[in-house]
Structures are given as structure tokens and as C-alpha cells.
Amino acid sequence: MNSLTASMLKEMRKMDNMLHWENLRKVPADALKEIKGGRLNGKSDINPQWRSEAMTKEFGPCGIGWKFEIVNTWTQPAPNNQVMVFVQINLYIKDGDKWSEPIPGFGGDFLVESEKAGLHANDEAYKMATTDALGTAMKMIGVASDVYRGLANDSKYGREKTEQKQQPTSFSQAQQRIAQDKAQERSQQQSGSGIKWDTFWSNTKIFGLNEDQVHLIASEMYQKKVTSLTDVITSQAELNKFTSDLRKHAQKAG
């Protein structure tokens, strides 16, 4: 295995830092809804159920791979005899066997709101404020970041177009093998699994590993001969852990 230079190690750390962000940043078209009217007219509303789905694909089920706690709730008077409720939460994600430090999020909504017919009490205000707080916390780890950065346009991502233009026009023999194996992994994975194989193989190139070396390391880790990673990796959380193990293995070898 080739020695890793200081610059390569720096790039490895950078890719590892951005792993979850890259996996969570894109929002499918069916999870976006344009807001019409009001102060947020023209902006996108993100389906909260998609956020939970994205977190589950990335880290595992809620309560096992990610979780949150309500830290505080309070109400506050608003103009025209209205009342707002606010919720503070802490979000936690599990990477490997360790829980993260708390990721704070704040959210709010109207508990009593003024409408044409008069004041209206919202019995879902606490739930809506909690959902708002979760979205704020999840944003800190990259969930739907393309929307917040303004990269989503008519449900098509400007960044995707840029990345396509920047793809290399030629590959070395080793890169060709990696590309072929990537295609094989994609064809073997179950439809809708959500595993980000493209990001994984980009990381392995930064690590200085080819597909044969990756499969050899996987065989050592799983204590059986591995010719396709889909035989041993069935979720994004498992792939994230394997990527982290690969990085450590490459650093130790370097």
C-alpha cells in the first residue's frame, strides 16, 4: 500500500468530516413544497417526515442511531393577544459506538393565533414547535443544506450540474476498476436502500486504496472473503463505520 503524504491525510480528514453532510444535503422533489403567501412566499417548505427518513437511512432508527430530548418549553405573549410557544431540543447522533455531544435546536409556533373569526387555539402548537426545533438542529449536520444554501431550483440541484461538468474525462486503469466496481455495487444494492456508494468510492481514492485493497481489508474485518461490499454492508450507517475503519487502516499503514 502506498504511503500517504501529509496533504493526502489532510484531504482524508476533510472528506471524513463532510461524510454525513454530503449524504444528507439533497432533498428529493417530492419532499419540497413551495410556500405561497406570507413572509416566506417563494421559499421551500421541507417535509418533516423526509427529515426523519433521511436521518434513519444515515444513522439508523430513531432512539438507536439518533435521538433527541426536549430541554425546555415556554410561552410568550405576542401582538393582538396572540401567544407563541417555543421549544428547545438537543439532538444526538451515534457514529460508531459513541453518542455525539448535544446539537441544540430552537423552534416556535403560535399557540393562540389571531384569525378573521377571532382568536384560535392551536392544539398542535407544541408538536409543530418541536418539529421546527428538530429541523434547526438537523440543519447543523447538513440535512437539506442544498435548500438552505439556495442550490435547489425547480427541484433540480445546481450543484449536481456543476459536479457533472467537473467529472474527469479520462481514468487511469486503477480508476477504471473503481468505476466498474461502483457500478457493480449500485446494481446489487436493493432499490431505495439510500446507500451512498459514490461518496464512499470517492473517499477510497483519497485514502489511496483501490478496489482490491478495499475488498482485502473488508475480508480481514469481517473475517470472511469479501468480493462485493453489498454482501456485508446493508445500510448507510454500516457503510459510514466501514469508511471510518478504512481511514484509520490507511493512516496506520501510512
Short mmCIF file of C-alpha atoms in Angstrom, two decimals:
data_model
loop_
_atom_site.label_atom_id
_atom_site.label_comp_id
_atom_site.label_asym_id
_atom_site.label_seq_id
_atom_site.Cartn_x
_atom_site.Cartn_y
_atom_site.Cartn_z
CA MET A 1 0.00 0.00 0.00
CA ASN A 2 1.44 3.39 -0.96
CA SER A 3 2.49 5.79 1.79
CA LEU A 4 0.16 8.69 2.39
CA THR A 5 1.51 12.22 2.17
CA ALA A 6 0.55 14.93 4.66
CA SER A 7 -1.70 16.56 2.07
CA MET A 8 -3.50 13.28 1.42
CA LEU A 9 -4.06 12.80 5.16
CA LYS A 10 -5.47 16.31 5.32
CA GLU A 11 -7.87 15.53 2.46
CA MET A 12 -8.89 12.28 4.16
CA ARG A 13 -9.85 14.14 7.32
CA LYS A 14 -11.75 16.71 5.28
CA MET A 15 -13.72 14.03 3.43
CA ASP A 16 -14.46 12.21 6.70
CA ASN A 17 -15.74 15.46 8.25
CA MET A 18 -18.11 16.01 5.32
CA LEU A 19 -19.36 12.41 5.04
CA HIS A 20 -22.72 12.87 6.78
CA TRP A 21 -23.20 16.35 5.29
CA GLU A 22 -22.81 15.05 1.73
CA ASN A 23 -25.21 12.18 2.38
CA LEU A 24 -27.91 14.43 3.87
CA ARG A 25 -27.72 17.65 1.86
CA LYS A 26 -30.02 16.77 -1.05
CA VAL A 27 -33.82 16.87 -0.79
CA PRO A 28 -35.98 14.89 -3.25
CA ALA A 29 -38.54 16.86 -5.24
CA ASP A 30 -41.49 15.15 -3.55
CA ALA A 31 -40.29 16.38 -0.14
CA LEU A 32 -40.30 20.05 -1.16
CA LYS A 33 -43.34 22.31 -1.26
CA GLU A 34 -43.31 25.94 -2.31
CA ILE A 35 -44.65 28.36 0.28
CA LYS A 36 -47.23 30.69 -1.21
CA GLY A 37 -48.12 33.89 0.61
CA GLY A 38 -46.89 35.46 3.79
CA ARG A 39 -43.37 36.50 4.74
CA LEU A 40 -41.88 33.25 3.40
CA ASN A 41 -43.55 33.47 0.00
CA GLY A 42 -41.49 31.69 -2.66
CA LYS A 43 -39.31 29.73 -0.25
CA SER A 44 -39.40 25.95 0.13
CA ASP A 45 -41.08 24.03 2.94
CA ILE A 46 -39.31 20.73 3.68
CA ASN A 47 -41.44 17.71 4.59
CA PRO A 48 -40.51 16.85 8.21
CA GLN A 49 -41.16 13.16 7.61
CA TRP A 50 -38.43 13.20 4.96
CA ARG A 51 -36.00 14.58 7.54
CA SER A 52 -36.73 11.63 9.84
CA GLU A 53 -36.36 9.23 6.93
CA ALA A 54 -33.03 10.77 5.91
CA MET A 55 -31.72 10.58 9.48
CA THR A 56 -32.80 6.93 9.76
CA LYS A 57 -31.07 6.00 6.50
CA GLU A 58 -27.89 7.73 7.63
CA PHE A 59 -27.67 6.73 11.30
CA GLY A 60 -30.27 4.03 11.97
CA PRO A 61 -33.71 4.08 13.66
CA CYS A 62 -34.65 6.91 15.99
CA GLY A 63 -33.62 6.00 19.52
CA ILE A 64 -30.86 3.70 18.29
CA GLY A 65 -28.84 5.70 15.75
CA TRP A 66 -30.17 9.16 16.52
CA LYS A 67 -32.34 10.66 19.24
CA PHE A 68 -33.46 13.95 20.76
CA GLU A 69 -34.60 15.32 24.10
CA ILE A 70 -36.80 18.29 24.90
CA VAL A 71 -34.75 20.58 27.12
CA ASN A 72 -37.18 23.45 27.66
CA THR A 73 -40.58 24.82 26.61
CA TRP A 74 -42.04 28.24 27.27
CA THR A 75 -44.77 30.59 26.07
CA GLN A 76 -44.52 34.26 25.22
CA PRO A 77 -47.17 36.92 24.55
CA ALA A 78 -47.41 38.25 21.01
CA PRO A 79 -49.27 41.25 19.49
CA ASN A 80 -53.08 41.22 19.28
CA ASN A 81 -53.45 38.91 22.31
CA GLN A 82 -51.69 36.11 20.50
CA VAL A 83 -49.47 33.62 22.30
CA MET A 84 -46.39 31.84 20.97
CA VAL A 85 -44.83 28.63 22.25
CA PHE A 86 -41.13 27.85 21.97
CA VAL A 87 -39.28 24.55 22.31
CA GLN A 88 -35.60 23.87 22.84
CA ILE A 89 -34.28 20.40 21.98
CA ASN A 90 -30.95 18.61 21.94
CA LEU A 91 -30.27 16.27 19.02
CA TYR A 92 -27.80 13.39 19.30
CA ILE A 93 -26.33 11.20 16.58
CA LYS A 94 -24.47 7.92 17.02
CA ASP A 95 -21.37 7.38 14.94
CA GLY A 96 -19.85 4.01 15.67
CA ASP A 97 -20.42 3.20 19.35
CA LYS A 98 -20.34 6.75 20.70
CA TRP A 99 -23.10 9.34 21.02
CA SER A 100 -22.32 12.87 19.91
CA GLU A 101 -22.34 15.96 22.03
CA PRO A 102 -25.79 17.65 22.12
CA ILE A 103 -26.73 19.55 18.95
CA PRO A 104 -29.15 22.30 20.07
CA GLY A 105 -32.20 23.43 18.15
CA PHE A 106 -34.90 26.03 18.83
CA GLY A 107 -38.36 26.19 17.29
CA GLY A 108 -41.59 28.06 17.76
CA ASP A 109 -45.20 28.42 16.62
CA PHE A 110 -48.45 30.12 17.57
CA LEU A 111 -50.30 28.59 20.50
CA VAL A 112 -53.04 31.22 20.20
CA GLU A 113 -53.32 32.90 16.83
CA SER A 114 -55.48 35.74 15.55
CA GLU A 115 -57.67 34.83 12.56
CA LYS A 116 -60.53 36.55 10.76
CA ALA A 117 -63.09 34.88 13.02
CA GLY A 118 -61.11 35.81 16.15
CA LEU A 119 -58.51 34.12 18.32
CA HIS A 120 -57.83 30.45 17.59
CA ALA A 121 -56.12 27.96 19.93
CA ASN A 122 -53.73 25.58 18.16
CA ASP A 123 -53.71 22.17 19.86
CA GLU A 124 -50.74 21.09 17.71
CA ALA A 125 -48.56 24.08 18.57
CA TYR A 126 -46.13 22.16 20.79
CA LYS A 127 -45.72 19.44 18.17
CA MET A 128 -45.14 22.00 15.42
CA ALA A 129 -42.62 23.89 17.53
CA THR A 130 -40.78 20.64 18.27
CA THR A 131 -40.68 19.79 14.56
CA ASP A 132 -39.31 23.27 13.88
CA ALA A 133 -36.62 22.80 16.53
CA LEU A 134 -35.61 19.42 15.09
CA GLY A 135 -35.24 20.95 11.64
CA THR A 136 -32.99 23.65 13.08
CA ALA A 137 -30.75 21.11 14.82
CA MET A 138 -30.61 18.74 11.84
CA LYS A 139 -29.57 21.64 9.63
CA MET A 140 -26.33 21.81 11.63
CA ILE A 141 -25.26 18.36 10.35
CA GLY A 142 -26.25 19.03 6.74
CA VAL A 143 -29.87 17.86 6.48
CA ALA A 144 -31.38 19.68 3.46
CA SER A 145 -28.39 22.03 3.26
CA ASP A 146 -28.83 22.44 -0.51
CA VAL A 147 -32.20 24.08 0.13
CA TYR A 148 -30.82 26.42 2.77
CA ARG A 149 -27.90 27.34 0.53
CA GLY A 150 -30.24 28.13 -2.36
CA LEU A 151 -28.90 25.35 -4.58
CA ALA A 152 -32.34 23.85 -5.22
CA ASN A 153 -34.01 25.27 -8.30
CA ASP A 154 -37.23 23.71 -9.64
CA SER A 155 -36.30 20.56 -7.71
CA LYS A 156 -33.05 20.31 -9.65
CA TYR A 157 -29.79 20.98 -7.89
CA GLY A 158 -27.34 23.42 -9.32
CA ARG A 159 -24.53 21.64 -7.55
CA GLU A 160 -25.35 18.40 -9.31
CA LYS A 161 -24.90 20.12 -12.68
CA THR A 162 -21.58 21.59 -11.54
CA GLU A 163 -20.33 18.24 -10.34
CA GLN A 164 -21.24 16.62 -13.64
CA LYS A 165 -19.21 19.21 -15.54
CA GLN A 166 -16.23 18.64 -13.28
CA GLN A 167 -16.11 14.88 -13.77
CA PRO A 168 -12.78 13.80 -15.32
CA THR A 169 -12.85 12.85 -18.98
CA SER A 170 -10.30 10.05 -18.59
CA PHE A 171 -9.48 7.43 -15.96
CA SER A 172 -6.31 5.53 -15.12
CA GLN A 173 -6.55 1.75 -15.10
CA ALA A 174 -7.00 1.74 -11.31
CA GLN A 175 -9.74 4.37 -11.53
CA GLN A 176 -11.50 2.35 -14.23
CA ARG A 177 -11.59 -0.66 -11.90
CA ILE A 178 -13.04 1.50 -9.15
CA ALA A 179 -15.69 2.88 -11.51
CA GLN A 180 -16.62 -0.63 -12.62
CA ASP A 181 -16.90 -1.83 -9.05
CA LYS A 182 -19.02 1.19 -8.13
CA ALA A 183 -21.41 0.25 -10.93
CA GLN A 184 -21.49 -3.33 -9.66
CA GLU A 185 -22.25 -2.18 -6.12
CA ARG A 186 -25.10 0.02 -7.35
CA SER A 187 -26.61 -2.77 -9.43
CA GLN A 188 -26.53 -5.20 -6.50
CA GLN A 189 -27.98 -2.97 -3.82
CA GLN A 190 -31.70 -3.10 -3.20
CA SER A 191 -33.84 -0.42 -4.76
CA GLY A 192 -34.32 2.55 -2.45
CA SER A 193 -31.61 1.46 0.03
CA GLY A 194 -30.22 5.00 0.13
CA ILE A 195 -26.58 3.85 0.46
CA LYS A 196 -24.20 6.49 -0.93
CA TRP A 197 -21.71 4.30 -2.79
CA ASP A 198 -20.46 7.18 -4.97
CA THR A 199 -19.33 9.12 -1.93
CA PHE A 200 -17.70 6.01 -0.48
CA TRP A 201 -15.62 5.30 -3.60
CA SER A 202 -14.58 8.94 -3.77
CA ASN A 203 -13.26 8.54 -0.23
CA THR A 204 -11.31 5.39 -1.08
CA LYS A 205 -9.44 7.25 -3.82
CA ILE A 206 -8.48 9.92 -1.28
CA PHE A 207 -7.31 7.13 1.04
CA GLY A 208 -5.08 5.81 -1.77
CA LEU A 209 -6.89 2.47 -1.93
CA ASN A 210 -8.04 0.55 -4.98
CA GLU A 211 -10.94 -1.88 -5.07
CA ASP A 212 -8.77 -4.96 -4.48
CA GLN A 213 -7.27 -3.40 -1.37
CA VAL A 214 -10.72 -2.36 -0.12
CA HIS A 215 -12.08 -5.89 -0.53
CA LEU A 216 -8.95 -7.35 1.13
CA ILE A 217 -9.37 -5.04 4.15
CA ALA A 218 -13.08 -5.88 4.29
CA SER A 219 -12.24 -9.59 4.27
CA GLU A 220 -9.94 -9.06 7.26
CA MET A 221 -12.52 -7.00 9.14
CA TYR A 222 -15.46 -9.34 8.52
CA GLN A 223 -13.30 -12.49 8.78
CA LYS A 224 -14.52 -13.95 5.51
CA LYS A 225 -13.72 -13.50 1.83
CA VAL A 226 -15.47 -10.39 0.52
CA THR A 227 -15.75 -9.87 -3.25
CA SER A 228 -18.62 -7.39 -3.09
CA LEU A 229 -19.27 -4.98 -0.24
CA THR A 230 -23.02 -5.44 -0.62
CA ASP A 231 -22.55 -8.92 0.84
CA VAL A 232 -21.61 -7.40 4.22
CA ILE A 233 -22.93 -3.82 4.15
CA THR A 234 -26.68 -3.29 4.02
CA SER A 235 -27.19 0.22 5.43
CA GLN A 236 -25.66 3.69 5.26
CA ALA A 237 -24.74 3.52 8.94
CA GLU A 238 -22.73 0.33 8.32
CA LEU A 239 -21.01 1.95 5.33
CA ASN A 240 -20.15 5.03 7.41
CA LYS A 241 -18.48 2.84 10.04
CA PHE A 242 -16.60 0.86 7.40
CA THR A 243 -15.40 4.12 5.80
CA SER A 244 -14.12 5.32 9.17
CA ASP A 245 -12.35 1.98 9.71
CA LEU A 246 -10.77 2.23 6.25
CA ARG A 247 -9.46 5.71 7.01
CA LYS A 248 -7.87 4.51 10.26
CA HIS A 249 -6.37 1.49 8.46
CA ALA A 250 -4.88 3.74 5.74
CA GLN A 251 -3.47 6.18 8.27
CA LYS A 252 -1.87 3.34 10.25
CA ALA A 253 -0.38 1.86 7.06
CA GLY A 254 0.96 5.29 6.04
#
